[in-house]
Protein backbone atom coordinates (compact mmCIF):
# COMPACT_ATOMS: atom_id res chain seq x y z
CA UNK A 1 0.00 0.00 0.00
CA UNK A 2 2.79 2.43 0.93
CA UNK A 3 4.79 1.56 -2.21
CA UNK A 4 1.79 2.22 -4.40
CA UNK A 5 1.21 5.56 -2.67
CA UNK A 6 4.85 6.50 -3.24
CA UNK A 7 4.54 5.63 -6.93
CA UNK A 8 1.54 7.91 -7.28
CA UNK A 9 3.30 10.66 -5.34
CA UNK A 10 6.33 10.38 -7.64
CA UNK A 11 4.20 10.31 -10.79
CA UNK A 12 2.01 13.32 -9.95
CA UNK A 13 4.68 16.03 -10.58
CA UNK A 14 5.63 14.34 -13.85
CA UNK A 15 2.01 14.16 -14.95
CA UNK A 16 1.42 17.79 -13.99
CA UNK A 17 4.48 18.90 -15.96
CA UNK A 18 3.47 16.91 -19.01
CA UNK A 19 -0.06 18.29 -19.04
CA UNK A 20 0.68 21.94 -18.25
CA UNK A 21 4.17 22.32 -19.68
CA UNK A 22 7.21 23.92 -18.12
CA UNK A 23 6.33 27.48 -18.99
CA UNK A 24 5.01 29.69 -21.72
CA UNK A 25 5.80 29.75 -25.39
CA UNK A 26 9.60 29.94 -25.77
CA UNK A 27 9.22 32.19 -28.82
CA UNK A 28 6.68 34.54 -27.23
CA UNK A 29 9.11 37.42 -26.71
CA UNK A 30 11.18 36.72 -29.80
CA UNK A 31 10.70 39.40 -32.45
CA UNK A 32 9.65 38.40 -35.93
CA UNK A 33 12.47 38.70 -38.45
CA UNK A 34 11.14 40.68 -41.36
CA UNK A 35 12.99 41.05 -44.67
CA UNK A 36 13.98 44.59 -43.62
CA UNK A 37 15.49 43.37 -40.36
CA UNK A 38 17.25 40.52 -42.15
CA UNK A 39 18.78 42.99 -44.64
CA UNK A 40 19.94 45.23 -41.77
CA UNK A 41 21.59 42.24 -40.08
CA UNK A 42 23.40 41.36 -43.32
CA UNK A 43 24.61 44.97 -43.67
CA UNK A 44 25.90 45.01 -40.09
CA UNK A 45 27.64 41.66 -40.61
CA UNK A 46 29.30 43.02 -43.76
CA UNK A 47 30.43 46.15 -41.88
CA UNK A 48 31.96 44.08 -39.08
CA UNK A 49 33.60 41.78 -41.61
CA UNK A 50 35.11 44.79 -43.43
CA UNK A 51 36.33 46.28 -40.14
CA UNK A 52 38.07 43.00 -39.27
CA UNK A 53 39.91 42.91 -42.57
CA UNK A 54 37.55 40.61 -44.46
CA UNK A 55 38.53 37.49 -42.56
CA UNK A 56 35.02 36.69 -41.40
CA UNK A 57 34.17 34.97 -38.16
CA UNK A 58 36.86 33.01 -36.38
CA UNK A 59 35.67 29.56 -35.43
CA UNK A 60 37.33 27.09 -33.14
CA UNK A 61 36.47 23.67 -34.52
Coordinates of N, CA, C and O in Angstrom, one line a residue:
X1 N 0.8 -1.2 0.0 CA 0.0 0.0 0.0 C 0.9 1.3 0.0 O 0.6 2.2 -0.7
X2 N 1.9 1.3 0.8 CA 2.8 2.4 0.9 C 3.6 2.6 -0.4 O 3.7 3.7 -0.9
X3 N 4.0 1.5 -0.9 CA 4.8 1.6 -2.2 C 3.9 2.1 -3.3 O 4.4 2.9 -4.1
X4 N 2.7 1.7 -3.4 CA 1.8 2.2 -4.4 C 1.5 3.7 -4.2 O 1.5 4.5 -5.1
X5 N 1.4 4.1 -3.0 CA 1.2 5.6 -2.7 C 2.4 6.4 -3.1 O 2.3 7.5 -3.6
X6 N 3.6 5.8 -2.8 CA 4.9 6.5 -3.2 C 5.0 6.6 -4.8 O 5.4 7.6 -5.3
X7 N 4.5 5.6 -5.5 CA 4.5 5.6 -6.9 C 3.6 6.7 -7.4 O 4.0 7.5 -8.3
X8 N 2.5 6.8 -6.9 CA 1.5 7.9 -7.3 C 2.1 9.3 -6.9 O 2.0 10.2 -7.7
X9 N 2.7 9.4 -5.8 CA 3.3 10.7 -5.3 C 4.5 11.1 -6.3 O 4.7 12.2 -6.6
X10 N 5.2 10.1 -6.7 CA 6.3 10.4 -7.6 C 5.8 10.7 -9.0 O 6.4 11.5 -9.8
X11 N 4.7 10.1 -9.4 CA 4.2 10.3 -10.8 C 3.4 11.6 -10.9 O 3.3 12.1 -12.0
X12 N 2.8 12.1 -9.9 CA 2.0 13.3 -9.9 C 2.8 14.5 -10.5 O 2.2 15.2 -11.4
X13 N 4.0 14.9 -10.0 CA 4.7 16.0 -10.6 C 5.0 15.8 -12.1 O 4.9 16.8 -12.9
X14 N 5.4 14.6 -12.5 CA 5.6 14.3 -13.9 C 4.4 14.5 -14.7 O 4.4 15.2 -15.7
X15 N 3.3 14.0 -14.2 CA 2.0 14.2 -15.0 C 1.6 15.6 -15.0 O 1.2 16.1 -16.1
X16 N 1.8 16.4 -14.0 CA 1.4 17.8 -14.0 C 2.3 18.5 -15.0 O 1.8 19.4 -15.7
X17 N 3.6 18.2 -15.0 CA 4.5 18.9 -16.0 C 4.1 18.6 -17.4 O 4.2 19.4 -18.3
X18 N 3.8 17.3 -17.7 CA 3.5 16.9 -19.0 C 2.2 17.5 -19.5 O 2.0 17.9 -20.7
X19 N 1.2 17.7 -18.6 CA -0.1 18.3 -19.0 C 0.0 19.8 -19.1 O -0.7 20.4 -20.0
X20 N 0.7 20.5 -18.2 CA 0.7 21.9 -18.3 C 1.9 22.5 -18.9 O 1.9 23.7 -19.3
X21 N 3.0 21.8 -19.1 CA 4.2 22.3 -19.7 C 5.0 23.0 -18.6 O 4.6 23.2 -17.5
X22 N 6.2 23.3 -19.0 CA 7.2 23.9 -18.1 C 7.1 25.4 -18.1 O 7.8 26.1 -17.3
X23 N 6.4 26.0 -18.9 CA 6.3 27.5 -19.0 C 5.5 27.9 -20.2 O 4.8 27.1 -20.8
X24 N 5.7 29.2 -20.6 CA 5.0 29.7 -21.7 C 5.7 29.3 -23.0 O 6.6 28.5 -23.1
X25 N 5.2 29.9 -24.1 CA 5.8 29.7 -25.4 C 7.2 30.3 -25.4 O 7.5 31.5 -25.1
X26 N 8.2 29.5 -25.8 CA 9.6 29.9 -25.8 C 9.9 31.0 -26.8 O 10.8 31.8 -26.6
X27 N 9.0 31.2 -27.8 CA 9.2 32.2 -28.8 C 8.3 33.4 -28.6 O 8.2 34.2 -29.5
X28 N 7.7 33.5 -27.5 CA 6.7 34.5 -27.2 C 7.3 35.9 -27.3 O 6.7 36.9 -27.8
X29 N 8.5 36.1 -26.7 CA 9.1 37.4 -26.7 C 10.1 37.6 -27.8 O 10.9 38.6 -27.8
X30 N 10.2 36.7 -28.7 CA 11.2 36.7 -29.8 C 10.6 37.5 -30.9 O 9.5 37.2 -31.4
X31 N 11.3 38.6 -31.4 CA 10.7 39.4 -32.5 C 10.7 38.7 -33.8 O 11.5 37.8 -34.0
X32 N 9.7 39.0 -34.6 CA 9.6 38.4 -35.9 C 10.7 39.0 -36.8 O 10.9 40.2 -36.8
X33 N 11.4 38.2 -37.6 CA 12.5 38.7 -38.4 C 11.8 39.0 -39.8 O 11.5 38.1 -40.5
X34 N 11.7 40.3 -40.1 CA 11.1 40.7 -41.4 C 12.3 40.8 -42.4 O 13.4 40.8 -42.0
X35 N 11.9 40.9 -43.7 CA 13.0 41.1 -44.7 C 13.8 42.3 -44.4 O 15.0 42.3 -44.7
X36 N 13.2 43.4 -43.9 CA 14.0 44.6 -43.6 C 15.0 44.4 -42.5 O 16.1 44.8 -42.6
X37 N 14.6 43.7 -41.5 CA 15.5 43.4 -40.4 C 16.6 42.4 -40.8 O 17.8 42.6 -40.5
X38 N 16.2 41.4 -41.6 CA 17.2 40.5 -42.2 C 18.3 41.3 -43.0 O 19.5 41.0 -42.9
X39 N 17.9 42.2 -43.8 CA 18.8 43.0 -44.6 C 19.7 43.8 -43.8 O 20.9 44.0 -44.0
X40 N 19.1 44.4 -42.7 CA 19.9 45.2 -41.8 C 21.0 44.4 -41.1 O 22.1 44.8 -40.9
X41 N 20.6 43.2 -40.7 CA 21.6 42.2 -40.1 C 22.7 41.9 -41.0 O 23.9 41.9 -40.7
X42 N 22.4 41.7 -42.3 CA 23.4 41.4 -43.3 C 24.3 42.6 -43.5 O 25.6 42.4 -43.7
X43 N 23.8 43.8 -43.5 CA 24.6 45.0 -43.7 C 25.6 45.1 -42.5 O 26.7 45.5 -42.7
X44 N 25.1 44.9 -41.3 CA 25.9 45.0 -40.1 C 27.0 43.9 -40.1 O 28.1 44.2 -39.7
X45 N 26.6 42.7 -40.5 CA 27.6 41.7 -40.6 C 28.7 42.0 -41.6 O 29.9 41.8 -41.4
X46 N 28.3 42.6 -42.8 CA 29.3 43.0 -43.8 C 30.2 44.1 -43.2 O 31.4 44.1 -43.5
X47 N 29.6 45.1 -42.5 CA 30.4 46.1 -41.9 C 31.4 45.6 -40.9 O 32.6 46.0 -40.9
X48 N 31.0 44.7 -40.1 CA 32.0 44.1 -39.1 C 33.0 43.3 -39.8 O 34.2 43.4 -39.5
X49 N 32.6 42.6 -40.8 CA 33.6 41.8 -41.6 C 34.6 42.7 -42.2 O 35.8 42.4 -42.2
X50 N 34.2 43.8 -42.8 CA 35.1 44.8 -43.4 C 36.0 45.4 -42.4 O 37.2 45.6 -42.6
X51 N 35.5 45.7 -41.2 CA 36.3 46.3 -40.1 C 37.4 45.3 -39.6 O 38.5 45.7 -39.2
X52 N 37.1 44.0 -39.7 CA 38.1 43.0 -39.3 C 39.0 42.6 -40.4 O 39.8 41.6 -40.2
X53 N 39.0 43.2 -41.5 CA 39.9 42.9 -42.6 C 39.4 41.8 -43.5 O 40.2 41.3 -44.3
X54 N 38.1 41.6 -43.5 CA 37.5 40.6 -44.5 C 37.8 39.2 -44.1 O 37.7 38.3 -45.0
X55 N 38.2 38.9 -42.9 CA 38.5 37.5 -42.6 C 37.3 36.7 -42.1 O 37.3 35.5 -42.1
X56 N 36.2 37.4 -41.8 CA 35.0 36.7 -41.4 C 35.1 36.2 -40.0 O 36.1 36.6 -39.2
X57 N 34.2 35.4 -39.5 CA 34.2 35.0 -38.2 C 35.2 33.9 -37.9 O 35.5 33.1 -38.8
X58 N 35.9 34.0 -36.8 CA 36.9 33.0 -36.4 C 36.1 31.9 -35.6 O 35.5 32.2 -34.6
X59 N 36.3 30.7 -36.1 CA 35.7 29.6 -35.4 C 36.7 28.6 -34.9 O 37.7 28.3 -35.6
X60 N 36.5 28.1 -33.7 CA 37.3 27.1 -33.1 C 36.7 25.7 -33.3 O 35.8 25.4 -32.5
X61 N 37.1 25.0 -34.3 CA 36.5 23.7 -34.5 C 37.3 22.6 -33.9 O 38.4 22.6 -33.8

